[in-house]
Every structure is written in C-alpha cells, then in structure tokens.
Coordinates of C-alpha atoms in Angstrom, one line a residue:
X297 CA 177.5 78.6 33.2
X298 CA 179.2 78.9 30.2
X299 CA 178.1 76.5 27.2
X300 CA 180.2 73.8 27.1
X301 CA 181.4 72.6 22.9
X302 CA 181.7 69.3 21.1
X303 CA 184.1 69.3 18.5
X304 CA 184.6 66.2 16.3
X305 CA 188.1 66.1 15.1
X306 CA 189.4 65.1 11.1
X307 CA 192.7 63.7 11.2
X308 CA 193.6 64.1 7.4
X309 CA 196.1 62.3 5.8
X310 CA 196.7 61.8 1.4
X311 CA 193.2 63.3 1.3
X312 CA 191.2 61.5 3.7
X313 CA 190.0 61.2 7.2
X314 CA 191.8 58.4 9.1
X315 CA 191.9 57.3 12.9
X316 CA 194.3 55.1 15.1
X317 CA 195.1 54.4 18.6
X318 CA 197.9 56.3 20.8
X319 CA 198.3 57.9 17.6
X320 CA 199.5 54.7 15.6
X321 CA 197.8 52.3 13.5
X322 CA 196.4 54.6 11.4
X323 CA 193.3 53.3 9.3
X324 CA 191.0 55.1 6.5
X325 CA 187.8 55.8 7.3
X326 CA 186.4 58.6 5.2
X327 CA 186.0 61.7 2.9
X328 CA 186.6 64.5 4.9
X329 CA 184.3 66.0 2.9
X330 CA 181.6 65.1 3.5
X331 CA 182.2 64.2 7.1
X332 CA 182.2 68.2 7.3
X333 CA 179.1 68.5 6.0
X334 CA 177.9 66.0 8.1
X335 CA 178.7 67.8 11.7
X336 CA 177.9 70.8 10.8
X337 CA 174.1 70.2 9.6
X338 CA 173.9 67.6 12.6
X339 CA 174.7 69.9 15.8
X340 CA 178.6 69.8 15.8
X341 CA 179.6 73.5 17.5
X342 CA 182.9 73.7 16.0
X343 CA 185.2 71.6 13.4
X344 CA 189.0 70.6 13.9
X345 CA 191.1 69.9 10.8
X346 CA 194.3 68.6 11.5
X347 CA 196.6 67.6 8.6
X348 CA 198.3 65.2 10.9
X349 CA 202.0 64.3 9.0
X350 CA 202.7 67.8 7.5
X351 CA 204.7 68.7 10.4
X352 CA 206.8 65.0 10.0
X353 CA 207.0 65.9 6.5
X354 CA 208.1 68.9 6.7
X355 CA 205.5 70.1 4.2
X356 CA 203.0 73.0 4.1
X357 CA 199.9 71.8 5.4
X358 CA 197.2 70.9 1.9
X359 CA 195.2 73.0 1.6
X360 CA 193.0 72.4 -1.6
X361 CA 191.3 70.1 0.6
X362 CA 190.9 72.3 3.1
X363 CA 189.3 74.8 1.2
X364 CA 186.3 72.4 -0.3
X365 CA 186.1 71.2 3.8
X366 CA 186.0 75.0 4.6
X367 CA 182.7 75.5 1.7
X368 CA 181.1 73.3 3.5
X369 CA 180.7 74.2 6.6
X370 CA 178.6 76.8 9.0
X371 CA 180.4 76.3 12.0
X372 CA 183.6 77.7 13.3
X373 CA 187.3 75.5 11.9
X374 CA 190.0 75.3 13.1
X375 CA 192.8 73.8 11.2
X376 CA 196.5 72.7 12.0
X377 CA 199.1 70.9 11.1
X378 CA 202.7 72.3 9.8
X379 CA 201.7 75.7 11.0
X380 CA 205.5 77.3 11.0
X381 CA 205.4 80.6 10.1
X382 CA 203.3 84.1 9.8
X383 CA 203.3 83.2 6.3
X384 CA 201.1 79.5 7.2
X385 CA 198.7 81.1 9.2
X386 CA 197.8 83.8 6.5
X387 CA 197.3 81.2 4.0
X388 CA 195.3 78.8 6.1
X389 CA 193.0 81.7 7.4
X390 CA 192.5 82.9 3.3
X391 CA 191.4 78.9 2.7
X392 CA 188.5 79.8 5.3
X393 CA 189.9 78.6 8.6
X394 CA 188.7 80.5 11.9
X395 CA 191.6 79.5 13.9
X396 CA 194.3 77.8 13.4
X397 CA 196.0 75.2 15.2
X398 CA 200.2 75.4 16.1
X399 CA 202.3 72.5 18.1
X400 CA 205.8 71.3 16.2
X401 CA 205.8 74.8 14.8
X402 CA 205.0 76.6 18.4
X403 CA 208.0 74.1 20.0
X404 CA 210.5 74.9 17.1
X405 CA 210.1 78.8 17.5
X406 CA 207.7 79.7 20.6
X407 CA 208.2 83.4 18.9
X408 CA 205.3 82.4 16.8
X409 CA 202.7 82.4 18.9
X410 CA 203.3 85.9 20.1
X411 CA 203.9 87.2 16.3
X412 CA 200.6 85.7 15.8
X413 CA 198.5 87.2 18.2
X414 CA 199.7 90.4 18.1
X415 CA 198.6 90.0 13.9
X416 CA 195.4 88.2 14.3
X417 CA 194.1 88.3 17.8
X418 CA 194.5 85.7 20.4
X419 CA 191.4 84.6 19.5
X420 CA 192.5 83.1 16.3
X421 CA 195.5 81.3 17.5
X422 CA 195.4 77.6 19.6
X423 CA 198.0 75.6 21.2
X424 CA 198.3 72.5 20.4
X425 CA 199.9 70.3 23.2
X426 CA 200.0 66.3 22.2
X427 CA 201.1 65.2 25.8
X428 CA 202.5 61.7 27.1
X429 CA 203.1 60.4 30.2
X430 CA 207.4 59.8 30.8
X431 CA 209.1 58.6 33.9
X432 CA 205.6 60.2 36.1
X433 CA 205.9 63.6 34.5
X434 CA 203.9 65.1 31.3
X435 CA 205.9 65.3 28.2
X436 CA 205.6 67.2 25.2
X437 CA 205.9 65.6 22.0
X438 CA 206.0 67.6 18.9
X439 CA 205.7 66.0 15.2
X440 CA 202.8 64.2 15.5
X441 CA 203.6 62.4 18.7
X442 CA 206.8 61.2 17.4
X443 CA 209.2 62.7 19.6
X444 CA 209.3 63.7 23.2
X445 CA 210.3 66.9 23.6
X446 CA 211.4 66.5 26.9
X447 CA 209.5 69.4 27.9
X448 CA 207.1 69.6 30.9
X449 CA 203.7 70.3 30.0
X450 CA 201.8 71.9 31.9
X451 CA 204.8 74.7 32.4
X452 CA 204.7 74.3 28.2
X453 CA 201.1 75.3 28.4
X454 CA 200.8 78.1 30.6
X455 CA 204.4 79.6 28.9
X456 CA 202.2 79.6 25.2
X457 CA 199.4 81.3 26.8
X458 CA 200.8 84.3 28.5
X459 CA 202.8 85.0 24.9
X460 CA 199.5 84.9 23.1
X461 CA 197.4 81.3 23.0
X462 CA 194.0 82.3 23.1
X463 CA 192.5 78.3 23.1
X464 CA 194.3 75.2 24.1
X465 CA 193.7 71.9 22.6
X466 CA 195.2 69.2 25.1
X467 CA 196.0 65.8 23.5
X468 CA 196.3 63.0 25.3
X469 CA 198.6 60.5 24.1
X470 CA 198.0 57.8 26.5
X471 CA 194.6 57.9 26.0
X472 CA 193.7 58.6 22.4
X473 CA 191.7 56.1 20.4
X474 CA 191.3 53.5 23.8
X475 CA 187.9 54.9 24.3
X476 CA 188.0 54.5 27.7
X477 CA 187.2 57.9 29.0
X478 CA 189.1 61.8 28.7
X479 CA 192.4 62.6 30.5
X480 CA 191.2 63.9 34.1
X481 CA 194.6 63.6 35.7
X482 CA 196.1 65.7 33.0
X483 CA 193.2 67.8 32.2
X484 CA 192.5 68.8 36.0
X485 CA 196.1 70.8 36.3
X486 CA 195.8 72.4 32.5
X487 CA 192.7 74.2 33.6
X488 CA 194.0 74.8 37.2
X489 CA 197.0 76.5 35.4
X490 CA 195.6 78.8 32.7
X491 CA 192.6 81.1 31.9
X492 CA 191.7 80.4 28.9
X493 CA 189.8 78.1 27.3
X494 CA 190.4 74.4 27.1
X495 CA 189.6 71.8 25.2
X496 CA 189.7 67.7 26.0
X497 CA 190.9 65.7 23.5
X498 CA 192.2 61.7 23.6
X499 CA 189.9 59.0 25.3
X500 CA 186.2 59.4 24.2
X501 CA 184.1 56.5 24.1
X502 CA 180.7 57.0 25.1
X503 CA 178.6 59.5 26.3
X504 CA 179.0 59.1 30.1
X505 CA 182.8 60.1 29.2
X506 CA 181.7 63.6 28.2
X507 CA 179.3 64.0 31.3
X508 CA 182.4 62.4 33.5
X509 CA 184.6 65.1 32.2
X510 CA 182.3 68.2 32.4
X511 CA 181.5 67.1 36.4
X512 CA 185.0 66.4 36.8
X513 CA 186.6 69.4 35.9
X514 CA 183.8 71.7 35.6
X515 CA 185.9 74.5 33.7
X516 CA 186.7 73.0 30.7
X517 CA 184.9 74.4 28.1
X518 CA 184.5 71.7 25.5
X519 CA 185.1 67.9 24.2
X520 CA 186.9 66.5 21.3
X521 CA 186.1 63.2 19.6
X522 CA 187.2 61.4 16.7
X523 CA 186.0 57.7 15.8
X524 CA 183.0 57.9 18.0
X525 CA 181.3 60.0 16.0
X526 CA 183.1 58.8 12.5
X527 CA 182.0 55.2 13.2
X528 CA 178.3 56.5 14.4
X529 CA 178.9 55.1 17.9
X530 CA 178.0 58.5 19.2
X531 CA 175.5 61.1 17.7
X532 CA 176.4 64.7 18.5
X533 CA 172.4 65.7 19.2
X534 CA 171.8 62.6 21.0
X535 CA 175.3 63.2 23.6
X536 CA 173.8 66.6 24.3
X537 CA 170.8 65.5 24.9
X538 CA 171.6 63.4 27.3
X539 CA 174.2 65.9 28.6
X540 CA 171.6 68.2 29.0
X541 CA 169.6 65.9 31.0
X542 CA 172.6 65.7 33.4
X543 CA 172.5 69.6 34.0
X544 CA 175.3 70.4 31.6
X545 CA 174.8 73.8 29.4
X546 CA 175.0 72.9 25.6
X547 CA 173.7 74.1 22.7
X548 CA 171.0 72.2 20.8

C-alpha cells in the first residue's frame, strides 16, 4: 500500500504566512521560516510554499524568503506563485525547491508544462488547480482564485497531466478554510481521471477529515492543510498515529 503523505502549506503574502476562508479574508499567522523549520522537525512529509499574490500582482515570486525557508528544512519543498516561464522554474529550483507548482502560468500558456517537464522531468512539475463549483460544474480559477476561466476542471487537469504534469494539487475553493472536510465529490473524479499522484487541499478541520479522505478515496496520495497545523489544532505526529490506527499507511 502506498504511504500517504501529510503536507502543511505555507501561503505567503508580503513575507508572512497568512490564512483565509474561501481564498478571502486573509489574516496574518506567522513567519514562514519559523513554521518551515517546525514542520520539518515534527513529522511533515513535504512542505508547500505559495507566494499567493504573485500572479495577481503580475510579479515574480519573492526568492529571498524562499531561499531562507529551503535552508531550514530537510523534506521535499514544492513552490508556486508567479510561475510563468522556464526561467521562473529555473530560478525557484536554484533557490532550493524540489518541485515547482504552476497554475495561472499554465492557464495562460499550457505549453509551459510540456517545456518544463522536458527540461526538468515530470516529477518536478506540479499542477495546482484552484477549483470552484459554478452552476453545477467544476470550473478552474486563475490568479489566486479571483478569476473564473470558464474551463471545466477535470478535463483541464487531464490535459495538463498528458502534457507532463507529474503531480496534481486540487485546491477546492468551496471548502477552503471552512474546516468541514475535504471535497470528496471533486477529488474522486480527479483521481479517476489521472494516474499521477493527487494531493487533496481545502477543508481539513480535524483528524477525522483525513481519515475520511483516505478511506473514501484509497487512490489519493496526500492530504494538505494549513490553518489546523499553523494554529496547533492538529499535530502532525498525533494525526499520523491516528491514521495508522485506522489502517492507513503513513511514515512515522
């Protein structure tokens, strides 16, 4: 059985970790450098770092903070925000990222995924899909969840994987920060559509929600969360022990 991964997410704005609800109402949490060190030392399998306003503000990702975060950790690091070119991939990887997450940049120019996969390998290219229900359909959103592309999400994800995305993070805008559980109705068809690792993001509010996720969708590879870890509502070691007690394979 595949070992399930638990992944904290650092949403970074102006050099600080922030958190909101449904991608809105952003409030300050902590220093990304301090949090990164804490998670690396306390059981996280990987870490995700998003510069959440880079695409919306039309700028490159802040690399000074990223470099300091990378120096603090000994687990894989995925980085996203303002990734629009091969040069952006190169810059972020040189700052210490192991994988690069692309969202709005791929929406503007899907060929970026193919180019990056050919240069760095599929395992380096992560598609981050911000998805929300619109009139009964799953739509892909761009620019940090601000802009409805009108594209149907499952077919978009399938297309990106066929072009070389080696992993998919599915961010449910509907459940983000609500803490009522992961968006199973969205995640299940994504896992059925692609054969690469899928990471669930948005909605975790308790240990039970992770257990429900891995039992409901055995093929899903990882659960990602932010505020419940940042505010100490759930400890990663505690979470993993409970998952193992429920028959879910994790690294302790």
